[in-house]
Coordinates of C-alpha atoms in Angstrom, one line a residue:
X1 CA -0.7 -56.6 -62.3
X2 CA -2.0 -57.4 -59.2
X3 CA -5.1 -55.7 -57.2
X4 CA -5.8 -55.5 -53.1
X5 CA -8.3 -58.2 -52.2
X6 CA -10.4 -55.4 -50.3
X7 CA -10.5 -52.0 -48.6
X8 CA -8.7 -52.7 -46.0
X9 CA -4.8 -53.0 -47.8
X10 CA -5.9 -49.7 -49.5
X11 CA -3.6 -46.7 -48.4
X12 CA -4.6 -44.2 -46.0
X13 CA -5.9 -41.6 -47.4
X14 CA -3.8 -38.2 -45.8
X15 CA -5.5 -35.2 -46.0
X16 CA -3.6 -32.0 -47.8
X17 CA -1.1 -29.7 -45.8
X18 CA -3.3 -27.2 -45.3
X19 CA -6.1 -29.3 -43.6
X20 CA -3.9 -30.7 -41.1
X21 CA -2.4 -27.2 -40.5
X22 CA -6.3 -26.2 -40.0
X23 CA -6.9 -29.2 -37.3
X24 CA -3.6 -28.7 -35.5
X25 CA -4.2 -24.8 -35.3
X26 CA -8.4 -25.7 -34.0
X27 CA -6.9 -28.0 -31.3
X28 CA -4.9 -25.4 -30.0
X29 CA -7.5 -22.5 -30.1
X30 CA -9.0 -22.8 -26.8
X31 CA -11.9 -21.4 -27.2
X32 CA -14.4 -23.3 -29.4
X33 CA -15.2 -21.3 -32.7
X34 CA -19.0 -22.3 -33.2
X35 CA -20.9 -21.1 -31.3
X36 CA -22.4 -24.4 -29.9
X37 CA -19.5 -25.2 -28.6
X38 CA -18.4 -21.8 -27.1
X39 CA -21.8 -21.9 -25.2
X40 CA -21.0 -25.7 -23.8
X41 CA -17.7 -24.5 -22.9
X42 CA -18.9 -21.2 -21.0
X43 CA -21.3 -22.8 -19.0
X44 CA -18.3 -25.5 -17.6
X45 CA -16.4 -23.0 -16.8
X46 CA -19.7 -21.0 -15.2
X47 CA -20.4 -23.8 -13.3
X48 CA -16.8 -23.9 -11.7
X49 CA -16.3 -20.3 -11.2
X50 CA -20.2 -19.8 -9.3
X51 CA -19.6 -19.2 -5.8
X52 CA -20.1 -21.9 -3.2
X53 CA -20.7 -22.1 0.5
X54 CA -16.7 -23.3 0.3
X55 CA -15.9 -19.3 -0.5
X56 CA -17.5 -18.3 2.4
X57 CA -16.4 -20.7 5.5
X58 CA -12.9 -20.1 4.5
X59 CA -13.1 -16.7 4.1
X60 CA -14.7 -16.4 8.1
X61 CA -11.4 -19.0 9.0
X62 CA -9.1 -16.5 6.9
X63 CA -11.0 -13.3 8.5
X64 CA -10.0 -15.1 11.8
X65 CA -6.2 -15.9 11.7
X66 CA -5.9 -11.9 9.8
X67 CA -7.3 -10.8 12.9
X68 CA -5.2 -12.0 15.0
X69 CA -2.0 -11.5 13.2
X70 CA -2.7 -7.7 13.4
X71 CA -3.3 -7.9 17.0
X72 CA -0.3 -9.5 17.9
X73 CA 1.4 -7.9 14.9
X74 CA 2.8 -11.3 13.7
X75 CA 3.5 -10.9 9.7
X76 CA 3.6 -15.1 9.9
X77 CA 0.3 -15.0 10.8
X78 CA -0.8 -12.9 8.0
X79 CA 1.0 -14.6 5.7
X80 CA -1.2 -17.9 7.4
X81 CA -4.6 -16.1 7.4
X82 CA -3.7 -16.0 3.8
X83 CA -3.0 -19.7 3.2
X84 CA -6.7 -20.2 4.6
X85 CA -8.1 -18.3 1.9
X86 CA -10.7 -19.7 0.2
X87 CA -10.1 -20.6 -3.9
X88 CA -11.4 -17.3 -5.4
X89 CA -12.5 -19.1 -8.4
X90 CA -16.0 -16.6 -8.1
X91 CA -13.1 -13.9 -9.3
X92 CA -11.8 -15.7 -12.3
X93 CA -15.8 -15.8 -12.9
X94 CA -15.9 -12.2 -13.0
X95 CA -13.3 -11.7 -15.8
X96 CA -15.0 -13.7 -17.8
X97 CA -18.5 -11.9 -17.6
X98 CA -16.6 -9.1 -18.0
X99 CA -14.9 -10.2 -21.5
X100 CA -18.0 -12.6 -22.8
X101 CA -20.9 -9.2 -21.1
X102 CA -22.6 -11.4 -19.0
X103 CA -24.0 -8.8 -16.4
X104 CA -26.3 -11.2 -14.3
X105 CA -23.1 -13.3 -13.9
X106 CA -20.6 -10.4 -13.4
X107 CA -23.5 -9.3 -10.7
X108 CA -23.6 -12.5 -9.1
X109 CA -19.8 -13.1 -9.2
X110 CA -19.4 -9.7 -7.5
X111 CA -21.2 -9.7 -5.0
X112 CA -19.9 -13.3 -3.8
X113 CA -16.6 -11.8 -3.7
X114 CA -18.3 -8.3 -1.8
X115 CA -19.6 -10.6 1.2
X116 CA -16.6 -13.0 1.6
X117 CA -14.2 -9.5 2.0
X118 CA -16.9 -8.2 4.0
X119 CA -16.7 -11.2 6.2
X120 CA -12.9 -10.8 6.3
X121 CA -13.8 -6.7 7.1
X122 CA -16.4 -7.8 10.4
X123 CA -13.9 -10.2 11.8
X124 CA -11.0 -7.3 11.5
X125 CA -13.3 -4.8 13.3
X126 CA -13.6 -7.0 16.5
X127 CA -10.2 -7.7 16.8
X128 CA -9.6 -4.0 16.5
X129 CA -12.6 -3.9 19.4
X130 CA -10.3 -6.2 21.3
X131 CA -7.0 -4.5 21.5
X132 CA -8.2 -1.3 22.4
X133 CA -8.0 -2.0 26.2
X134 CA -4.4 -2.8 25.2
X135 CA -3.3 0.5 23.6
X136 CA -1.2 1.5 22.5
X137 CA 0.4 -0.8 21.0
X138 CA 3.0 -1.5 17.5
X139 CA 1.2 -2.3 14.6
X140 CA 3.4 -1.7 11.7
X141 CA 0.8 -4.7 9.5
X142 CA -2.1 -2.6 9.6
X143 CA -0.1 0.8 8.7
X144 CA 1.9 -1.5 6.0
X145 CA -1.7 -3.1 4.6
X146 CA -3.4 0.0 4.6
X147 CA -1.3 2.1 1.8
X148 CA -1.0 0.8 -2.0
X149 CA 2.3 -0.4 -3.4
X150 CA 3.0 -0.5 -6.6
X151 CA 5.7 -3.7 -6.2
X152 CA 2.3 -5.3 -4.9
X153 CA -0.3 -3.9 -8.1
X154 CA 3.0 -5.9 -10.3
X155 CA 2.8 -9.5 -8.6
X156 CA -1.3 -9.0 -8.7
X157 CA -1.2 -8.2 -12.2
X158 CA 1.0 -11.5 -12.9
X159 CA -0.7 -13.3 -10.5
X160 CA -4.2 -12.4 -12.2
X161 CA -2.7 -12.9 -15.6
X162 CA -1.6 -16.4 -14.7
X163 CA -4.8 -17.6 -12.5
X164 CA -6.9 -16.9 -15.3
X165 CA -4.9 -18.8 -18.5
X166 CA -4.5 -21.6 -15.3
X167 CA -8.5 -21.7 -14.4
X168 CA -9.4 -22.2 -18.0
X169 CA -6.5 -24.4 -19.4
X170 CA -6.6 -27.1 -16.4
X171 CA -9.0 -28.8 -14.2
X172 CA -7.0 -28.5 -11.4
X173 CA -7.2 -26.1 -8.8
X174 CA -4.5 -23.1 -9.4
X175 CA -3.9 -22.7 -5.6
X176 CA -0.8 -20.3 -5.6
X177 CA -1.9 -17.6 -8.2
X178 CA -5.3 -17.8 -5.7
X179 CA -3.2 -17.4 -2.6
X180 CA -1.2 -14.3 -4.3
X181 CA -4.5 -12.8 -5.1
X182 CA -6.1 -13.2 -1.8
X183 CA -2.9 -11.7 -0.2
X184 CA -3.8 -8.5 -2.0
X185 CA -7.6 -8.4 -1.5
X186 CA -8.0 -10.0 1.9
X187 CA -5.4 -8.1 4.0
X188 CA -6.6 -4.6 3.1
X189 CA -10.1 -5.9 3.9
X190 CA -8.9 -7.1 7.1
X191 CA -6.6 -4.2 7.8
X192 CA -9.4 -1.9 7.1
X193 CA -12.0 -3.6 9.5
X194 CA -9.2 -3.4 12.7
X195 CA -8.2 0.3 12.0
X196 CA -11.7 1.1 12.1
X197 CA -12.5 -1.2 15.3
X198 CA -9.2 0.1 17.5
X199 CA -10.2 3.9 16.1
X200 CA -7.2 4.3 13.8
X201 CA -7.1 7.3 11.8
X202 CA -6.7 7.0 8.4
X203 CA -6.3 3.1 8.2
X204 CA -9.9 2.2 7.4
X205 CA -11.1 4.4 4.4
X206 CA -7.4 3.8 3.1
X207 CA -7.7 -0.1 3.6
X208 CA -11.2 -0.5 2.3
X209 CA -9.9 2.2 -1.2
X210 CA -6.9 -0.6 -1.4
X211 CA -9.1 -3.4 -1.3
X212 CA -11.2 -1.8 -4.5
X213 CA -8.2 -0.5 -6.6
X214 CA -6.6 -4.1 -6.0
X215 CA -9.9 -5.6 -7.0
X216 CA -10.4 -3.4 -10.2
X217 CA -6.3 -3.9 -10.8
X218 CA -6.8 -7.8 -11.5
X219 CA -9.9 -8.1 -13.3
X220 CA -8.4 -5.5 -15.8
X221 CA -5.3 -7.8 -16.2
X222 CA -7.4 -11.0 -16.1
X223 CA -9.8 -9.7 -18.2
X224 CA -6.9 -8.7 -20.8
X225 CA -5.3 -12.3 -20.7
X226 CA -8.8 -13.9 -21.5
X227 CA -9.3 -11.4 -24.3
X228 CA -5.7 -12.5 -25.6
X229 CA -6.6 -16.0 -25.6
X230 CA -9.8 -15.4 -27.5
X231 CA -12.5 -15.0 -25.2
X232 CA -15.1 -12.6 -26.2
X233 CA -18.9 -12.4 -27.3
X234 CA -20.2 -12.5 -30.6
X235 CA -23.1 -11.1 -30.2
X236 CA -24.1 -7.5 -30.7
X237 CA -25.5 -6.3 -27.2
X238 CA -22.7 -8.8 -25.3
X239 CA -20.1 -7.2 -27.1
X240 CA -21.4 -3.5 -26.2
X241 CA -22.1 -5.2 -22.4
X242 CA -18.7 -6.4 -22.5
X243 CA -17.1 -2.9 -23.1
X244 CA -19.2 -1.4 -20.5
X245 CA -18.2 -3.2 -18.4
X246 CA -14.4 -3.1 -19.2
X247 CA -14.5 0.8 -19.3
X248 CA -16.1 0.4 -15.8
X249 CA -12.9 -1.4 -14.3
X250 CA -10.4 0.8 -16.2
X251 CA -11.9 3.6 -14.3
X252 CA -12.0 2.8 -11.3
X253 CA -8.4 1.5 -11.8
X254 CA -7.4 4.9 -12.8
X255 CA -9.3 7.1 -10.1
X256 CA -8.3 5.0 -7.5
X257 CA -4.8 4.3 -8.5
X258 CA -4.0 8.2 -8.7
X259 CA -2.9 7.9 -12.1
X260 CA -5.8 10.3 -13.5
X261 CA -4.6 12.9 -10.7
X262 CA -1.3 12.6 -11.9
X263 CA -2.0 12.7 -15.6
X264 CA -4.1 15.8 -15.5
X265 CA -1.6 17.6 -13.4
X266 CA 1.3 17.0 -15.8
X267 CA -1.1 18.0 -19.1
X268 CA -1.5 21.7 -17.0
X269 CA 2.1 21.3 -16.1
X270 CA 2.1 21.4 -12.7
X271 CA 4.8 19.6 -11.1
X272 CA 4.8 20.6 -7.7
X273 CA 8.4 19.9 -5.7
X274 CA 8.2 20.7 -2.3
X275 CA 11.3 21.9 -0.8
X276 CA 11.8 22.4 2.7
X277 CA 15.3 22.9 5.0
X278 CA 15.4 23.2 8.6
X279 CA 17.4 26.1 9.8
X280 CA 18.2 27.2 13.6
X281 CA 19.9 30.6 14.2
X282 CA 20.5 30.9 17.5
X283 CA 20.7 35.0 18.6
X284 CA 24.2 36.4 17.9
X285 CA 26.6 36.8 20.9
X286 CA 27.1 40.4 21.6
X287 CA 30.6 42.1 21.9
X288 CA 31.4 45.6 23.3
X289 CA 33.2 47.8 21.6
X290 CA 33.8 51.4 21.5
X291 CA 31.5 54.5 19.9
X292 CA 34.0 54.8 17.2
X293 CA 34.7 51.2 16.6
X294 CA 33.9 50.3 13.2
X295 CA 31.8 46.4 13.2
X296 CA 34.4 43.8 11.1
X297 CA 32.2 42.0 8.5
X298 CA 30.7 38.4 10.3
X299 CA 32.3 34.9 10.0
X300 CA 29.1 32.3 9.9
X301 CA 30.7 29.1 11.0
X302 CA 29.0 25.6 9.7
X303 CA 28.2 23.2 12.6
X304 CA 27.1 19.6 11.0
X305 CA 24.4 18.2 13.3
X306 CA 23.5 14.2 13.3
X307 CA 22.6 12.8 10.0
X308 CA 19.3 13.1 9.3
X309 CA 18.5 17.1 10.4
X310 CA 20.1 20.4 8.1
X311 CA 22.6 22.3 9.4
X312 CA 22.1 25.2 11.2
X313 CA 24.6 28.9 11.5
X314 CA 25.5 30.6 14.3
X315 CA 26.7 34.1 13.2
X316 CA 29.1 36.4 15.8
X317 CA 28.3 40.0 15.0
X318 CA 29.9 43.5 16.4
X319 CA 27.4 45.3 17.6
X320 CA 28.4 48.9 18.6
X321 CA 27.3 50.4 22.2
X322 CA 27.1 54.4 22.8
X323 CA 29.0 54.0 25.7
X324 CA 32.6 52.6 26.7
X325 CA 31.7 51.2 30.3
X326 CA 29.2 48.4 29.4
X327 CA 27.7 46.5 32.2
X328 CA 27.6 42.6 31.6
X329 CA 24.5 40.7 32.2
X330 CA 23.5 37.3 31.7
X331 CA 20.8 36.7 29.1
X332 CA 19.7 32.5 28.5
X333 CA 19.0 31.2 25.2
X334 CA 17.0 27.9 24.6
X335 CA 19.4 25.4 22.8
X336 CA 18.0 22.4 20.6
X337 CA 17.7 18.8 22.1
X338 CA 17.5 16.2 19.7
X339 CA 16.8 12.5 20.7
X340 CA 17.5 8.8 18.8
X341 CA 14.6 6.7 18.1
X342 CA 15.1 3.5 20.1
X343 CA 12.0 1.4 20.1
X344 CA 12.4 -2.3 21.7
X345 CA 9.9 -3.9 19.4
X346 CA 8.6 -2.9 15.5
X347 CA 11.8 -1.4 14.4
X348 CA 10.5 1.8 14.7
X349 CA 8.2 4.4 16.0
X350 CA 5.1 6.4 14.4
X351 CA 4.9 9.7 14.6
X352 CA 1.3 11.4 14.8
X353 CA -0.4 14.5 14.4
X354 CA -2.1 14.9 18.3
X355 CA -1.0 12.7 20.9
X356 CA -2.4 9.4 20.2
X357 CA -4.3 11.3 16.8
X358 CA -3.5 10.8 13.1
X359 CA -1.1 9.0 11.9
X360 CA 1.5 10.7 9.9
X361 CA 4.6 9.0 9.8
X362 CA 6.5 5.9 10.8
X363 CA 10.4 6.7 12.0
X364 CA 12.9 3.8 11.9
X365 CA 15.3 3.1 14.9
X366 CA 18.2 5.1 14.4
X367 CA 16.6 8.0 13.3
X368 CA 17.4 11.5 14.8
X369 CA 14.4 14.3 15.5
X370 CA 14.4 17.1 17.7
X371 CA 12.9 17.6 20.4
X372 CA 10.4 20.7 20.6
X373 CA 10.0 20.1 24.3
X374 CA 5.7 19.8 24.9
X375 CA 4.7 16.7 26.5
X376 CA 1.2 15.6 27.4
X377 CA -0.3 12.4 29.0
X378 CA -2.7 10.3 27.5
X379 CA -4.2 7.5 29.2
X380 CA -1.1 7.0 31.0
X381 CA 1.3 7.0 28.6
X382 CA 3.6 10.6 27.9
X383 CA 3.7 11.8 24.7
X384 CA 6.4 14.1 23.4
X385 CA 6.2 17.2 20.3
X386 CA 9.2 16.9 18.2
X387 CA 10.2 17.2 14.7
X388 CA 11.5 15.2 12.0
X389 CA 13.0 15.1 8.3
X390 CA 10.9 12.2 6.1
X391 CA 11.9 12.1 2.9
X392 CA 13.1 15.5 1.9
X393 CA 10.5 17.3 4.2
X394 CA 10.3 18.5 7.6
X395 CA 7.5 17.5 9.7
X396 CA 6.1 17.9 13.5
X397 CA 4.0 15.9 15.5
X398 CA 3.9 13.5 18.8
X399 CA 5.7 10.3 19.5
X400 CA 5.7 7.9 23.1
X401 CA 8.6 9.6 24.7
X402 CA 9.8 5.9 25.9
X403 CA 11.2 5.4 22.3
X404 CA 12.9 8.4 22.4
X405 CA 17.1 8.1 23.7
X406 CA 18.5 11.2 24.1
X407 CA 22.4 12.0 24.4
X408 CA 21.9 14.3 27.3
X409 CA 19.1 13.6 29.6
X410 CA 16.9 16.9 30.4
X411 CA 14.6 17.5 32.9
X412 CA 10.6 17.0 31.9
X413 CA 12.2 17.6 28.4
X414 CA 12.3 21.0 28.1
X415 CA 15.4 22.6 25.9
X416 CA 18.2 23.5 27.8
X417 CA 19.4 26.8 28.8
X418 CA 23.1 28.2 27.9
X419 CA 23.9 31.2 29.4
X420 CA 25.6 34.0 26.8
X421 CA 27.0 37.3 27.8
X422 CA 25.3 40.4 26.4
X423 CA 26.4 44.2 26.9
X424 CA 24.2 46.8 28.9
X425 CA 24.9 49.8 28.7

């Protein structure tokens, strides 16, 4: 029988199944489980997410190229403005002191992200400042960046969800996830600042409530992955700070989002469904006929107008006359114009409430409206009343009577005149 000379040929000692499965399972938690380490690894990831000068001279050079991209109603050089954004690592910051209840650091992270859109807000309100010697002009961007999509709340969430498993998993910088965030949060800032500079109605509270819900949106989903992968306080008042604070962004996400509107009106059961048809009936043509004639029940021919307008009846009646000798007279009845919209830039017109007033709606080339006949000039430029059918719904307002093409032209646009016979007696 023969023994090892020392330690050294001695066999390794392997730990049981279960320990390895313990060490294997710790290495993969990412978030330390003492709480030594869980403050070590808080304070890294503090120290990356505070706010830097960096934040702020990119968003001013972001602020910049947005600005001009809704002057000259470029979407590339949005979509470039948006490549300049800064890394919003401050954001990823304020899920975290969301989740762990840090308030100071929530505070500061806030605020950080508060100035850099309000940077991106000032620089949009001077380009608005600028184009206003140049009105009117087509700017479909602002309109477009102004109202909430909900294609755009689904690529923040994921975009949210995956810069904050990629800020905490990697040292690297997660630039695209960043970039998909800032194109939610900077171009409603921006769109905001020029609707308000150029004196657009409607376009800066809408952009600025955008900019919040968008906000609110992805810290709720950020704040969601980092509670997923274990991130929360242990302590008694930061747990009770860290629902406050969550209960805070849900709420905002829901009043802002409409969803609490929408909810309460379904629990009363009101479901409103607004329908509206547009009917013209011109006056009847009148036909002697004798004292004694007897009037033959109507026929109410159909007459399909261009797609877009309902269909309107014109209804031949008998009407009897006390006398047998009628005298005819000619009586004129106004007759519907309806024009195309052919704009030579933007794809489209908007339609507003007063010449040059509120925005109400935008009309695509192709379109057909009607034309109600009103004009009235505006800083040079004509403006036309007319009338259109968006989306199930008929609605009147103003448009630049260049982008209108009608099929027959008529003089200062007023409707046309068709003479129809009518008995006197």
């Amino acid at each position: 029988m023969t023994y090892p000379d020392s330690e050294q040929s001695l066999p390794p000692h392997e730990p049981p199944p279960s320990a390895r499965a313990r060490r294997r399972r710790a290495r993969r938690r990412l978030f330390p489980s003492d709480a030594e380490g869980q403050a070590s690894f808080l304070a890294a990831l503090a120290r990356r997410a505070y706010p830097s000068a960096e934040l702020f001279i990119f968003a001013v050079l972001c602020g910049a190229v947005i600005g001009a991209g809704y002057l000259f109603n470029s979407q590339a050089i949005l979509l470039f403005g948006v490549l300049l954004a800064p890394l919003l690592s401050p954001w990823v910051g304020l899920t975290i002191a969301v989740v762990t209840g840090s308030l100071r650091f929530f505070l500061q992270t806030l605020l950080a992200l508060l100035i850099s859109a309000a940077l991106v807000f000032g620089i949009g309100l001077l380009a608005g400042f600028a184009s206003r010697p140049f009105q009117p002009l087509t700017l479909d961007q602002v309109y477009i960046h102004s109202q909430l999509w909900w294609a755009d709340l689904t690529l923040l969430a994921l975009a949210a969800i995956i810069l904050s498993i990629s800020f905490v998993r990697s040292e690297e910088k997660p630039y695209l996830p960043s970039v998909m965030l800032a194109y939610n949060l900077f171009l409603p800032a921006g769109a905001a600042g020029f609707g308000l500079g150029a004196g657009l109605d409607g376009t800066w509270p809408q952009g600025a409530l955008v900019f919040l819900t968008n906000l609110a949106w992805a810290t709720l989903f950020g704040a969601l992955a980092l509670a997923l992968m274990r991130f929360r306080s242990h302590s008694v008042s930061g747990a009770f700070a860290s629902a406050i604070l969550f209960l805070i962004v849900a709420a905002v996400v829901v009043q802002l989002t409409g969803f609490g509107r929408w909810a309460y009106a379904r629990a009363l059961g009101l479901t409103p469904t607004p329908t509206v048809t547009l009917t013209m009936t011109p006056s009847p043509l009148s036909t002697p006929a004798p004292a004694s004639a007897t009037p033959r029940p109507s026929l109410t021919p159909t007459f399909a107008l261009p797609p877009g307008l309902e269909q309107f009846t014109v209804t031949p009646s008998l009407t009897p006359s006390p006398s047998n000798t009628p005298t005819p007279t000619d009586t004129v009845e106004p007759t519907p114009v309806f024009a195309r919209i052919e704009s030579r830039e933007g794809g489209g017109a908007f339609m507003r409430e007063t010449p040059n007033g509120k925005f109400l709606a935008t009309l695509d080339n192709g379109v057909v409206v009607e034309v109600l006949g009103p004009t009235e000039e505006v800083n040079g430029v004509t403006w036309v009343q007319i009338a259109a059918i968006k989306n199930g719904l008929r609605m009147e307002g103003w448009i630049i009577q260049s982008v209108l093409l009608t099929a027959t032209p008529v003089v200062n646009w007023e409707p046309s005149e068709t003479p129809t016979r009518t008995a006197t007696p």
